């Protein structure tokens, strides 16, 4: 069967989302623990960062190009018509430690703030013509749902200075392999990495996950370049990015993987990727990044201290779905509010890319 004629599941089909008992309590507990970690961070350095993705490796600007001839099943949401959109982006490391050494393998993040978006926005995004997309370098997330997130963050807090103790606890869990995988990811050049939404979103009429795939030959050639702790310094990932972006353009394909089976493609549990052989990725747009300095200090300060990135502020037709995303709906504004209060900086919801340094 051709990709155009497959039986994609509508976003409002019964069973796409299944909210478990006590999820709200788990989510609030996570929000409180994230705020507590932020307070600890502030007390140590007198400055507050996000509860996760605290370390910036680079910030860039580019353009998202949507072709006008997509097949009907991909003409969804902001991709229904051809167009070009300005985009601001940030590379980061997933943990909540802004001083994390680049030589330590961890999942990496890639956030996109897309401007000049038109459509019907969710409540928090009314009047702000942007769409935020967040991606990570691993296709699965160990914080697989709200209950798991609460359990793991409690363990990380309890064993904050005892990695052996933490690993003893993790190894006793049924999802031990998933929980330990974050420390075993390839520590590679960020420009050659693939990035994944991990969780599912409404995709117009349907449901999908999304990913960014490096598509230029220059980026692909970097795939074998990995960090060597005995040869590289603590800022090597930032330095590699800066060297690349000052000399080369970058291109990524934005692809979507559509939901076809509620039994095989869980929306609620994001600890297992959807089978890409059975449910293929399909390209909907291209991200183009011109040569530039990828570590602008003013831009870094603006993004970290003032800008809010939150997919719950975007289009209704790209609404986040599943437990991990319902958690973000509570945790993100709570984290942002405390960070702005402690740092004495107002939250800024930029409406134009020209507002970003």
PDB file of N, CA, C and O in Angstrom, residues 67-101:
ATOM      1  N   UNK A  67       7.496  22.699   1.111  1.00  0.00           N
ATOM      2  CA  UNK A  67       7.120  22.656  -0.308  1.00  0.00           C
ATOM      3  C   UNK A  67       5.601  22.711  -0.488  1.00  0.00           C
ATOM      4  O   UNK A  67       4.849  22.313   0.407  1.00  0.00           O
ATOM      5  N   UNK A  68       5.177  23.188  -1.625  1.00  0.00           N
ATOM      6  CA  UNK A  68       3.739  23.307  -1.873  1.00  0.00           C
ATOM      7  C   UNK A  68       3.112  22.071  -2.484  1.00  0.00           C
ATOM      8  O   UNK A  68       1.889  22.040  -2.697  1.00  0.00           O
ATOM      9  N   UNK A  69       3.913  21.056  -2.757  1.00  0.00           N
ATOM     10  CA  UNK A  69       3.396  19.881  -3.454  1.00  0.00           C
ATOM     11  C   UNK A  69       3.432  18.612  -2.606  1.00  0.00           C
ATOM     12  O   UNK A  69       3.589  17.504  -3.122  1.00  0.00           O
ATOM     13  N   UNK A  70       3.279  18.754  -1.292  1.00  0.00           N
ATOM     14  CA  UNK A  70       3.222  17.575  -0.434  1.00  0.00           C
ATOM     15  C   UNK A  70       1.978  16.750  -0.761  1.00  0.00           C
ATOM     16  O   UNK A  70       0.940  17.301  -1.149  1.00  0.00           O
ATOM     17  N   UNK A  71       2.040  15.429  -0.595  1.00  0.00           N
ATOM     18  CA  UNK A  71       0.839  14.614  -0.770  1.00  0.00           C
ATOM     19  C   UNK A  71      -0.217  14.995   0.263  1.00  0.00           C
ATOM     20  O   UNK A  71       0.104  15.542   1.334  1.00  0.00           O
ATOM     21  N   UNK A  72      -1.457  14.688  -0.009  1.00  0.00           N
ATOM     22  CA  UNK A  72      -2.583  15.149   0.804  1.00  0.00           C
ATOM     23  C   UNK A  72      -2.441  14.770   2.272  1.00  0.00           C
ATOM     24  O   UNK A  72      -2.737  15.575   3.161  1.00  0.00           O
ATOM     25  N   UNK A  73      -1.964  13.561   2.571  1.00  0.00           N
ATOM     26  CA  UNK A  73      -1.910  13.124   3.969  1.00  0.00           C
ATOM     27  C   UNK A  73      -0.835  13.865   4.757  1.00  0.00           C
ATOM     28  O   UNK A  73      -0.847  13.843   5.996  1.00  0.00           O
ATOM     29  N   UNK A  74       0.104  14.538   4.086  1.00  0.00           N
ATOM     30  CA  UNK A  74       1.127  15.325   4.763  1.00  0.00           C
ATOM     31  C   UNK A  74       0.812  16.817   4.774  1.00  0.00           C
ATOM     32  O   UNK A  74       1.508  17.596   5.441  1.00  0.00           O
ATOM     33  N   UNK A  75      -0.227  17.230   4.062  1.00  0.00           N
ATOM     34  CA  UNK A  75      -0.645  18.633   4.063  1.00  0.00           C
ATOM     35  C   UNK A  75      -1.459  18.901   5.323  1.00  0.00           C
ATOM     36  O   UNK A  75      -2.687  19.028   5.288  1.00  0.00           O
ATOM     37  N   UNK A  76      -0.786  18.931   6.452  1.00  0.00           N
ATOM     38  CA  UNK A  76      -1.436  19.054   7.748  1.00  0.00           C
ATOM     39  C   UNK A  76      -0.892  20.263   8.506  1.00  0.00           C
ATOM     40  O   UNK A  76       0.271  20.622   8.373  1.00  0.00           O
ATOM     41  N   UNK A  77      -1.764  20.874   9.305  1.00  0.00           N
ATOM     42  CA  UNK A  77      -1.373  21.971  10.183  1.00  0.00           C
ATOM     43  C   UNK A  77      -0.632  23.061   9.395  1.00  0.00           C
ATOM     44  O   UNK A  77      -1.079  23.453   8.307  1.00  0.00           O
ATOM     45  N   UNK A  78       0.513  23.521   9.878  1.00  0.00           N
ATOM     46  CA  UNK A  78       1.249  24.596   9.215  1.00  0.00           C
ATOM     47  C   UNK A  78       1.931  24.122   7.933  1.00  0.00           C
ATOM     48  O   UNK A  78       2.517  24.922   7.215  1.00  0.00           O
ATOM     49  N   UNK A  79       1.843  22.829   7.645  1.00  0.00           N
ATOM     50  CA  UNK A  79       2.446  22.267   6.436  1.00  0.00           C
ATOM     51  C   UNK A  79       1.422  22.063   5.322  1.00  0.00           C
ATOM     52  O   UNK A  79       1.713  21.439   4.308  1.00  0.00           O
ATOM     53  N   UNK A  80       0.224  22.613   5.523  1.00  0.00           N
ATOM     54  CA  UNK A  80      -0.843  22.454   4.527  1.00  0.00           C
ATOM     55  C   UNK A  80      -0.539  23.244   3.260  1.00  0.00           C
ATOM     56  O   UNK A  80      -1.050  22.921   2.183  1.00  0.00           O
ATOM     57  N   UNK A  81       0.273  24.291   3.364  1.00  0.00           N
ATOM     58  CA  UNK A  81       0.604  25.127   2.216  1.00  0.00           C
ATOM     59  C   UNK A  81       2.124  25.356   2.170  1.00  0.00           C
ATOM     60  O   UNK A  81       2.795  25.334   3.198  1.00  0.00           O
ATOM     61  N   UNK A  82       2.621  25.590   0.985  1.00  0.00           N
ATOM     62  CA  UNK A  82       4.031  25.902   0.844  1.00  0.00           C
ATOM     63  C   UNK A  82       4.356  27.233   1.493  1.00  0.00           C
ATOM     64  O   UNK A  82       3.516  28.135   1.540  1.00  0.00           O
ATOM     65  N   UNK A  83       5.582  27.366   1.992  1.00  0.00           N
ATOM     66  CA  UNK A  83       5.967  28.621   2.612  1.00  0.00           C
ATOM     67  C   UNK A  83       7.344  28.554   3.223  1.00  0.00           C
ATOM     68  O   UNK A  83       7.982  27.501   3.268  1.00  0.00           O
ATOM     69  N   UNK A  84       7.826  29.705   3.678  1.00  0.00           N
ATOM     70  CA  UNK A  84       9.121  29.804   4.328  1.00  0.00           C
ATOM     71  C   UNK A  84       8.950  30.504   5.666  1.00  0.00           C
ATOM     72  O   UNK A  84       8.244  31.509   5.772  1.00  0.00           O
ATOM     73  N   UNK A  85       9.606  29.957   6.693  1.00  0.00           N
ATOM     74  CA  UNK A  85       9.454  30.459   8.046  1.00  0.00           C
ATOM     75  C   UNK A  85      10.823  30.704   8.687  1.00  0.00           C
ATOM     76  O   UNK A  85      11.683  29.809   8.663  1.00  0.00           O
ATOM     77  N   UNK A  86      11.047  31.887   9.285  1.00  0.00           N
ATOM     78  CA  UNK A  86      12.293  32.110  10.039  1.00  0.00           C
ATOM     79  C   UNK A  86      12.301  31.218  11.278  1.00  0.00           C
ATOM     80  O   UNK A  86      11.255  30.995  11.912  1.00  0.00           O
ATOM     81  N   UNK A  87      13.477  30.715  11.642  1.00  0.00           N
ATOM     82  CA  UNK A  87      13.601  29.816  12.791  1.00  0.00           C
ATOM     83  C   UNK A  87      14.830  30.190  13.624  1.00  0.00           C
ATOM     84  O   UNK A  87      15.910  30.419  13.073  1.00  0.00           O
ATOM     85  N   UNK A  88      14.660  30.229  14.933  1.00  0.00           N
ATOM     86  CA  UNK A  88      15.785  30.337  15.860  1.00  0.00           C
ATOM     87  C   UNK A  88      15.937  28.984  16.547  1.00  0.00           C
ATOM     88  O   UNK A  88      14.942  28.339  16.889  1.00  0.00           O
ATOM     89  N   UNK A  89      17.189  28.550  16.768  1.00  0.00           N
ATOM     90  CA  UNK A  89      17.437  27.200  17.276  1.00  0.00           C
ATOM     91  C   UNK A  89      18.528  27.197  18.339  1.00  0.00           C
ATOM     92  O   UNK A  89      19.414  28.045  18.335  1.00  0.00           O
ATOM     93  N   UNK A  90      18.440  26.205  19.211  1.00  0.00           N
ATOM     94  CA  UNK A  90      19.424  26.055  20.292  1.00  0.00           C
ATOM     95  C   UNK A  90      19.848  24.596  20.413  1.00  0.00           C
ATOM     96  O   UNK A  90      19.021  23.693  20.458  1.00  0.00           O
ATOM     97  N   UNK A  91      21.170  24.371  20.485  1.00  0.00           N
ATOM     98  CA  UNK A  91      21.732  23.066  20.814  1.00  0.00           C
ATOM     99  C   UNK A  91      21.998  23.044  22.319  1.00  0.00           C
ATOM    100  O   UNK A  91      22.504  24.027  22.875  1.00  0.00           O
ATOM    101  N   UNK A  92      21.727  21.922  22.965  1.00  0.00           N
ATOM    102  CA  UNK A  92      21.920  21.861  24.413  1.00  0.00           C
ATOM    103  C   UNK A  92      22.233  20.440  24.854  1.00  0.00           C
ATOM    104  O   UNK A  92      22.157  19.495  24.066  1.00  0.00           O
ATOM    105  N   UNK A  93      22.566  20.292  26.144  1.00  0.00           N
ATOM    106  CA  UNK A  93      22.711  18.983  26.774  1.00  0.00           C
ATOM    107  C   UNK A  93      21.559  18.789  27.750  1.00  0.00           C
ATOM    108  O   UNK A  93      21.162  19.724  28.450  1.00  0.00           O
ATOM    109  N   UNK A  94      21.029  17.569  27.822  1.00  0.00           N
ATOM    110  CA  UNK A  94      19.776  17.314  28.536  1.00  0.00           C
ATOM    111  C   UNK A  94      19.812  17.564  30.035  1.00  0.00           C
ATOM    112  O   UNK A  94      18.848  18.080  30.591  1.00  0.00           O
ATOM    113  N   UNK A  95      20.870  17.222  30.788  1.00  0.00           N
ATOM    114  CA  UNK A  95      20.832  17.414  32.240  1.00  0.00           C
ATOM    115  C   UNK A  95      20.654  18.879  32.651  1.00  0.00           C
ATOM    116  O   UNK A  95      20.866  19.803  31.863  1.00  0.00           O
ATOM    117  N   UNK A  96      20.295  19.057  33.914  1.00  0.00           N
ATOM    118  CA  UNK A  96      20.055  20.402  34.431  1.00  0.00           C
ATOM    119  C   UNK A  96      21.286  21.073  34.994  1.00  0.00           C
ATOM    120  O   UNK A  96      21.173  21.930  35.876  1.00  0.00           O
ATOM    121  N   UNK A  97      22.471  20.702  34.516  1.00  0.00           N
ATOM    122  CA  UNK A  97      23.733  21.265  34.993  1.00  0.00           C
ATOM    123  C   UNK A  97      24.363  22.125  33.899  1.00  0.00           C
ATOM    124  O   UNK A  97      24.869  21.606  32.906  1.00  0.00           O
ATOM    125  N   UNK A  98      24.359  23.446  34.055  1.00  0.00           N
ATOM    126  CA  UNK A  98      24.926  24.312  33.018  1.00  0.00           C
ATOM    127  C   UNK A  98      26.435  24.156  32.862  1.00  0.00           C
ATOM    128  O   UNK A  98      26.996  24.524  31.838  1.00  0.00           O
ATOM    129  N   UNK A  99      27.092  23.582  33.867  1.00  0.00           N
ATOM    130  CA  UNK A  99      28.534  23.402  33.801  1.00  0.00           C
ATOM    131  C   UNK A  99      28.951  22.011  33.370  1.00  0.00           C
ATOM    132  O   UNK A  99      30.130  21.665  33.474  1.00  0.00           O
ATOM    133  N   UNK A 100      28.029  21.224  32.872  1.00  0.00           N
ATOM    134  CA  UNK A 100      28.327  19.843  32.486  1.00  0.00           C
ATOM    135  C   UNK A 100      29.439  19.804  31.436  1.00  0.00           C
ATOM    136  O   UNK A 100      29.367  20.471  30.404  1.00  0.00           O
ATOM    137  N   UNK A 101      30.440  19.004  31.672  1.00  0.00           N
ATOM    138  CA  UNK A 101      31.571  18.839  30.775  1.00  0.00           C
ATOM    139  C   UNK A 101      31.113  18.186  29.467  1.00  0.00           C
ATOM    140  O   UNK A 101      30.435  17.151  29.487  1.00  0.00           O
TER     141      UNK A 101
END
